[in-house]
Amino acid sequence: MVNSVVIVGGGTAGWMTATYLRATFGDRLPVTLVESADVPTVGVGEATFSTVRHFFDYLGLAEHEWMPSCNASYKLAIRFENWRGTGEHFYHPFERLRVADGFSLADWWLKSGGRDGRRFDEACYVLPALCEAKRSPKHFDGELFERSLHDGGDRLRRTTMSQQDTQFPYAYHFDAARLATFLADFGTRRGVRRVLDDVVEVRQDDRGWISHLVTREHGEIRGDLFIDCTGFRGLLLNKTLGEDFVSFQDVLPNDRAVALRVPTDVEREGMAPYTTASARDSGWIWTIPLFGRIGTGYVYSSQFCSPEEAEKELRSFVGPRAEGLEANHIRMRIGRNRRSWVKNCVAVGLSSGFVEPLESTGIFFIQHGIEQLVKHFPGEDWDPALVDAYNDRVACCLEGVREFLTLHYRAAARADTPYWKAAKERALPEGMAERLRGWEARLPDGGGVYPYYHGFDPYSYAVMLLGLGHHPARVHPALELLDGAEAERQFADVRRQSERLVAELPAQHAYLARLQG
Ligand SMILES: Cc1cc2nc3c(=O)[nH]c(=O)nc-3n(C[C@H](O)[C@H](O)[C@H](O)COP(=O)(O)OP(=O)(O)OC[C@H]3O[C@@H](n4cnc5c(N)ncnc54)[C@H](O)[C@@H]3O)c2cc1C
Ligand SMILES: N[C@@H](Cc1c[nH]c2cc(Cl)ccc12)C(=O)O
């Protein structure tokens, strides 16, 4: 039996893991978390997947209980700016494509040759209109904008992400440091033992398994299962157990970021309910609106841009408000461990693997890692079949996302700087070239994408192909033989629904101001 768990690291990964394990096993499994008062957390990681609500749901937390403390806001989409050409944008929304006569509205949009100049995302989806109008996805009474999309609300269900088969229409932005503080408080009140100290040594037994940690002031800490949440350092898995790290840098070259925290006046400026990813000469800039400030950062490749140039670029993007703000420069380790679980040590979070934050997957990987850990939880014999299955799932999840992100650069019509030119010539992950050829003939729908669970549905691929300008050159032949009346009805429905919702829903800042109380 695993009788105790010891987590090293008190960032988002450490505290999400500690609280999730307590919520799952309660007092039957003691959890200790050791975090350093001196080694800082990475300090970023503010945009999420819609499925993160299963995590809060699992902990029994409703939005009003955690969102105000974390300055959280809603995210209905990612807005991509300038990836196709200067001044162009489109949204990747948390909304599946509607279907008419067996074909998605995106196929029908291609057939119509662009529907009188309406972008595909405006024509096929409701959420882009709510984004442009800066609307909240909920009415003041807390009711979700579309009842039919509401899959159970705040009722506790304890489903995991990979078991969800609907698309929930929004995710969250939050302040990462505040979330860690909130979860630390929540966790310690529910029995997580918190040790504020530095781990100075990790000791192994004769088999090479971790026996205990040595801390600066609290002596030895023993446990059965050790979770490495030490961030890019990988103190337990890489430094102690020597597990190899497989770099993704050959296909995803962005290896640095510089971030700023910009105060805002939400009442005067309003709040966009989306993350923005703006393409720049050697990378892209994120803009994440929180309640009271904006988190922003330039993600770039050190092959093409120096940290000084990147900071200058970011400051000029932000404008006068950037003056006097301190920049946080970050080196990113892009890739995954060959295995995230070795012997009695499991790495979760940045210590397990990471790809650049373009589709906000960092916290998703954490949640996936801990959900799968519970599903593969070891017994007395530490069955290698469970460990192998866990490692396969984690590896496939990261590799699927690697492919989805590679698509962003390969499909982007932009090729005007050395950085964007090189993106068109770089190697592709195995199997992707063939899939890409398939998408040149027809948009992905039920299948045709990376085949293992990695969080993204085929519709996300279709959105990126259309938005970035890499869609099939000809209309699907079957559509020439179909009556388009049903598709017309659906396009009209999207338009009517968008107009009605923009008129009915409150502004996001007004909704959140009430939630703040
Ligand atoms: C530029 C950038 C942008 C990102 N944006 C997003 C985003 O928008 N959305 C998203 O989902 N994810 C994002 N991420 C990922 C996200 O930041 C991380 O997944 C998340 O913060 C988890 O970090 P962590 O807890 O693994 O590591 P860290 O935050 O680095 O925490 C490491 C912890 O280990 C402790 N520690 C280290 N060594 C020791 C020691 N010897 N003894 C004791 N304690 C120790 C530290 O004190 C700290 O508490 C982004 C990442 C980067 C780099
Ligand atoms: N199924 C995941 C992934 C996802 C689906 N659509 C989007 C849109 C954006 Cl902007 C990010 C992520 C996603 C989820 O529901 O979050």
XYZ file of C-alpha atoms in Angstrom, residues 14-393:
380
model
C 2.164 21.228 -6.165
C -1.009 22.719 -4.714
C -3.339 21.356 -7.385
C -1.905 17.885 -6.764
C -2.098 18.154 -2.971
C -5.708 19.375 -2.918
C -6.840 16.864 -5.549
C -5.323 13.918 -3.676
C -6.952 15.070 -0.433
C -10.292 15.480 -2.194
C -9.923 11.954 -3.587
C -8.554 9.956 -0.665
C -9.248 12.135 2.373
C -7.598 11.091 5.641
C -6.818 7.642 4.258
C -3.773 9.082 2.503
C -1.633 11.622 4.377
C -0.148 14.285 2.071
C 2.876 16.441 2.927
C 3.927 19.350 0.715
C 7.385 20.879 1.005
C 7.909 24.269 -0.595
C 10.830 26.629 -0.493
C 10.396 30.150 0.812
C 13.326 31.264 -1.352
C 13.008 29.479 -4.707
C 10.329 31.451 -6.558
C 7.510 29.891 -8.595
C 7.532 30.524 -12.333
C 5.000 33.322 -11.734
C 2.956 32.916 -14.927
C 0.248 30.484 -16.098
C -2.990 32.380 -16.065
C -5.158 31.033 -18.895
C -6.836 27.643 -18.836
C -8.932 25.017 -20.599
C -12.696 24.860 -20.066
C -12.198 21.470 -18.444
C -10.394 23.052 -15.463
C -13.868 23.474 -13.962
C -13.849 19.722 -13.276
C -10.939 20.380 -10.944
C -12.804 23.036 -8.948
C -15.914 20.889 -9.057
C -13.933 17.961 -7.639
C -12.803 20.135 -4.752
C -16.398 21.228 -4.186
C -15.649 24.865 -4.996
C -18.224 27.077 -6.732
C -17.136 30.099 -8.797
C -18.119 32.683 -6.189
C -15.936 30.901 -3.636
C -12.657 31.025 -5.538
C -12.885 33.461 -8.456
C -12.857 36.750 -6.489
C -9.784 35.750 -4.423
C -7.870 34.900 -7.586
C -8.918 38.002 -9.590
C -10.338 35.518 -12.061
C -12.189 36.261 -15.269
C -13.912 34.313 -18.035
C -12.247 33.115 -21.215
C -14.545 32.317 -24.131
C -11.845 31.963 -26.773
C -8.326 32.771 -27.848
C -8.173 35.668 -30.269
C -5.361 35.217 -32.787
C -4.094 38.498 -34.216
C -1.761 39.005 -37.177
C -1.020 35.310 -37.732
C -2.375 35.494 -41.240
C -1.478 39.063 -42.114
C -1.295 42.453 -40.458
C -4.598 43.600 -38.978
C -6.357 40.246 -39.343
C -7.838 38.292 -36.476
C -10.042 35.309 -35.682
C -11.201 33.444 -32.576
C -10.597 29.889 -31.432
C -13.726 29.532 -29.277
C -14.856 26.948 -26.739
C -17.617 25.918 -29.115
C -17.996 22.980 -31.440
C -19.028 23.408 -35.044
C -22.694 22.877 -35.776
C -23.539 20.265 -38.357
C -25.951 20.493 -41.303
C -26.684 17.381 -43.358
C -23.648 15.607 -41.964
C -21.155 18.369 -42.783
C -19.890 21.025 -40.431
C -20.849 24.652 -40.935
C -17.175 25.282 -41.693
C -17.489 23.035 -44.779
C -20.615 24.946 -45.774
C -18.844 28.251 -45.175
C -16.103 27.176 -47.602
C -18.754 26.271 -50.140
C -20.327 29.693 -49.925
C -16.956 31.250 -50.746
C -16.830 33.285 -47.544
C -20.496 34.254 -46.996
C -20.378 37.857 -48.177
C -17.136 38.689 -46.431
C -18.136 37.307 -42.994
C -15.225 35.530 -41.352
C -15.776 31.806 -40.829
C -15.717 32.166 -37.051
C -18.323 34.950 -37.032
C -20.526 33.052 -39.457
C -20.290 29.624 -37.775
C -20.073 30.493 -34.097
C -21.890 32.488 -31.431
C -18.968 33.137 -29.084
C -16.961 35.552 -31.292
C -19.808 38.088 -31.097
C -19.784 37.838 -27.279
C -16.014 38.364 -27.338
C -16.206 41.461 -29.520
C -18.939 42.896 -27.280
C -16.974 41.955 -24.101
C -19.918 40.048 -22.662
C -20.086 37.748 -19.647
C -21.161 34.165 -20.459
C -23.561 34.330 -17.521
C -26.593 36.444 -16.719
C -26.578 38.409 -13.470
C -28.549 35.614 -11.791
C -25.684 33.206 -12.548
C -27.516 31.385 -15.355
C -25.299 30.312 -18.259
C -26.086 32.098 -21.550
C -27.388 29.004 -23.256
C -29.281 26.466 -21.209
C -28.768 23.734 -23.787
C -24.999 24.007 -23.325
C -25.237 23.759 -19.581
C -24.159 20.259 -18.645
C -24.983 20.081 -14.977
C -23.825 23.403 -13.585
C -22.383 23.521 -10.110
C -23.657 20.072 -9.119
C -20.776 17.861 -7.989
C -20.117 15.170 -10.529
C -16.469 14.294 -10.160
C -15.970 13.516 -13.808
C -12.499 13.773 -15.268
C -11.545 15.720 -18.357
C -11.164 12.786 -20.711
C -14.634 11.528 -19.730
C -16.338 14.744 -20.821
C -17.920 14.484 -24.229
C -19.561 17.883 -24.544
C -17.816 21.218 -25.078
C -18.301 23.588 -22.174
C -18.357 27.183 -23.475
C -15.790 28.914 -21.295
C -12.604 28.623 -19.279
C -10.978 31.012 -16.780
C -8.111 33.418 -16.454
C -6.681 33.802 -12.961
C -3.711 35.136 -11.067
C -1.395 32.125 -10.675
C 0.201 33.317 -7.436
C -3.194 34.021 -5.874
C -4.498 30.613 -6.937
C -1.506 28.894 -5.301
C -2.145 30.878 -2.091
C -5.851 30.068 -2.224
C -5.231 26.358 -2.745
C -2.535 26.290 -0.054
C -5.032 27.684 2.420
C -7.777 25.336 1.207
C -5.408 22.336 1.335
C -3.941 22.987 4.766
C -7.424 23.467 6.209
C -8.282 20.040 4.840
C -5.285 18.337 6.332
C -2.374 18.745 3.907
C 0.789 19.072 5.999
C 2.717 22.067 4.717
C 6.453 22.351 5.309
C 8.073 25.653 4.393
C 11.673 24.661 3.790
C 14.308 23.889 1.173
C 14.953 20.336 0.114
C 18.747 20.129 0.174
C 19.142 16.442 -0.615
C 17.104 13.572 -1.999
C 18.228 10.174 -0.661
C 17.725 6.826 -2.378
C 17.646 3.251 -1.071
C 19.650 0.306 -2.492
C 17.193 -0.125 -5.372
C 17.511 3.516 -6.294
C 13.984 4.356 -5.036
C 13.566 7.606 -3.142
C 13.630 6.888 0.596
C 13.506 10.396 2.028
C 14.190 14.083 1.593
C 16.621 16.057 3.672
C 15.447 19.586 4.424
C 17.385 22.543 5.764
C 15.418 23.038 8.980
C 12.877 20.218 9.284
C 15.231 17.267 9.076
C 14.256 14.151 7.112
C 10.890 13.724 5.432
C 9.875 10.176 4.549
C 7.123 8.912 2.288
C 6.086 6.108 -0.060
C 5.225 8.076 -3.181
C 7.114 11.277 -4.072
C 5.699 13.866 -6.467
C 8.158 16.177 -8.190
C 6.525 19.607 -8.632
C 9.792 21.557 -8.615
C 9.167 23.196 -11.979
C 11.779 23.303 -14.753
C 14.426 22.163 -12.217
C 13.111 18.593 -12.066
C 14.874 18.078 -8.737
C 13.593 14.553 -8.073
C 12.953 12.990 -11.463
C 15.816 14.454 -13.519
C 18.447 15.543 -11.033
C 18.090 12.616 -8.611
C 16.748 9.713 -10.688
C 18.518 10.860 -13.866
C 15.535 10.471 -16.215
C 16.200 11.773 -19.750
C 14.396 14.806 -21.071
C 13.205 14.651 -24.698
C 13.378 18.129 -26.193
C 10.696 19.337 -28.645
C 12.833 22.234 -29.725
C 13.445 20.880 -33.217
C 9.770 21.474 -34.018
C 8.818 24.168 -31.465
C 11.744 26.597 -31.209
C 10.340 29.187 -28.772
C 12.463 28.803 -25.649
C 12.083 32.088 -23.777
C 9.501 34.515 -22.529
C 9.412 37.907 -20.874
C 6.322 38.888 -18.878
C 4.802 42.050 -17.365
C 1.931 42.608 -14.943
C 0.047 45.719 -16.037
C -2.530 47.330 -13.699
C -5.848 48.270 -15.345
C -9.040 50.068 -14.477
C -11.673 47.477 -15.431
C -14.605 49.805 -14.970
C -13.262 52.389 -17.379
C -11.716 50.018 -19.905
C -14.050 47.008 -19.711
C -12.709 43.472 -19.793
C -12.208 41.281 -22.830
C -13.469 37.741 -22.109
C -10.666 36.096 -24.099
C -6.905 35.580 -24.263
C -5.178 37.342 -27.145
C -2.185 35.847 -28.974
C -0.636 38.514 -31.236
C 1.981 37.343 -33.711
C 5.202 39.421 -33.659
C 8.433 39.318 -35.672
C 10.107 36.518 -33.650
C 7.220 34.986 -31.712
C 3.928 36.152 -30.221
C 2.577 38.161 -27.283
C -0.137 36.948 -24.886
C -2.621 39.331 -23.297
C -4.644 37.928 -20.414
C -7.251 40.236 -18.811
C -7.655 39.631 -15.081
C -9.803 41.578 -12.657
C -7.605 44.624 -12.012
C -4.605 43.881 -14.192
C -3.461 42.432 -17.483
C -0.902 39.667 -17.670
C 1.147 39.973 -20.822
C 4.296 38.389 -22.181
C 6.365 37.887 -25.302
C 7.162 34.264 -26.166
C 10.096 34.076 -28.574
C 12.972 32.013 -29.849
C 16.470 32.911 -28.649
C 17.753 31.960 -32.110
C 15.993 34.992 -33.535
C 15.711 37.561 -30.741
C 17.686 38.615 -27.651
C 16.064 39.119 -24.210
C 16.728 42.883 -24.461
C 15.027 43.111 -27.854
C 12.120 41.038 -26.591
C 11.610 43.243 -23.546
C 11.747 46.352 -25.717
C 9.186 44.864 -28.099
C 6.857 43.936 -25.230
C 7.130 47.369 -23.625
C 6.347 49.107 -26.894
C 3.361 46.758 -27.411
C 1.987 47.656 -23.954
C 2.702 51.389 -24.332
C 3.189 54.032 -21.605
C 1.597 51.839 -18.925
C 4.663 49.563 -19.060
C 6.902 52.285 -17.636
C 8.392 51.402 -14.283
C 7.026 47.822 -14.312
C 9.455 45.015 -13.579
C 9.930 42.432 -16.333
C 10.110 38.706 -15.528
C 12.496 36.899 -17.942
C 11.906 33.155 -18.202
C 13.810 30.334 -19.916
C 11.465 27.559 -20.990
C 12.349 23.882 -21.104
C 10.288 22.604 -24.037
C 9.599 18.883 -24.251
C 8.824 16.001 -21.939
C 10.496 13.458 -19.757
C 11.019 10.120 -21.438
C 8.920 8.809 -18.535
C 7.144 11.052 -16.028
C 6.815 8.208 -13.522
C 10.013 6.382 -12.540
C 10.240 4.059 -9.500
C 8.319 5.812 -6.693
C 8.502 9.282 -8.200
C 5.959 11.020 -10.454
C 6.653 14.442 -11.984
C 3.645 16.760 -12.400
C 3.704 20.228 -13.962
C 6.709 21.905 -15.542
C 8.943 19.163 -14.117
C 7.012 16.628 -16.236
C 6.858 18.494 -19.522
C 5.868 21.736 -21.148
C 5.213 23.260 -24.527
C 5.043 26.995 -25.073
C 1.839 28.550 -23.696
C 0.179 29.272 -27.065
C -2.954 27.203 -26.328
C -2.824 27.505 -22.516
C -1.967 23.847 -21.946
C 0.283 24.032 -18.839
C -2.467 23.705 -16.246
C -4.276 21.226 -18.471
C -1.167 18.989 -18.334
C -1.144 19.275 -14.540
C -4.805 18.319 -14.292
C -4.331 15.472 -16.746
C -1.297 14.220 -14.798
C -3.137 14.116 -11.460
C -6.351 12.658 -12.848
C -4.344 9.898 -14.492
C -2.293 9.364 -11.331
C -5.502 8.630 -9.439
C -6.662 6.307 -12.215
C -3.296 4.465 -12.178
C -2.693 4.735 -8.449
C -0.162 2.091 -7.364
C -0.773 -0.773 -4.954
C 1.737 -2.654 -2.874
C 3.375 -4.302 -5.889
C 3.773 -1.034 -7.860
C 2.460 -2.956 -10.889
C 4.704 -1.954 -13.814
C 1.710 -2.223 -16.160
C 0.061 0.693 -14.332
C 3.250 2.724 -14.417
C 3.765 2.055 -18.145
C 0.165 2.922 -18.963
C 0.477 6.192 -17.031
C 3.679 7.087 -18.842
C 2.098 6.331 -22.225
C -0.913 8.555 -21.536
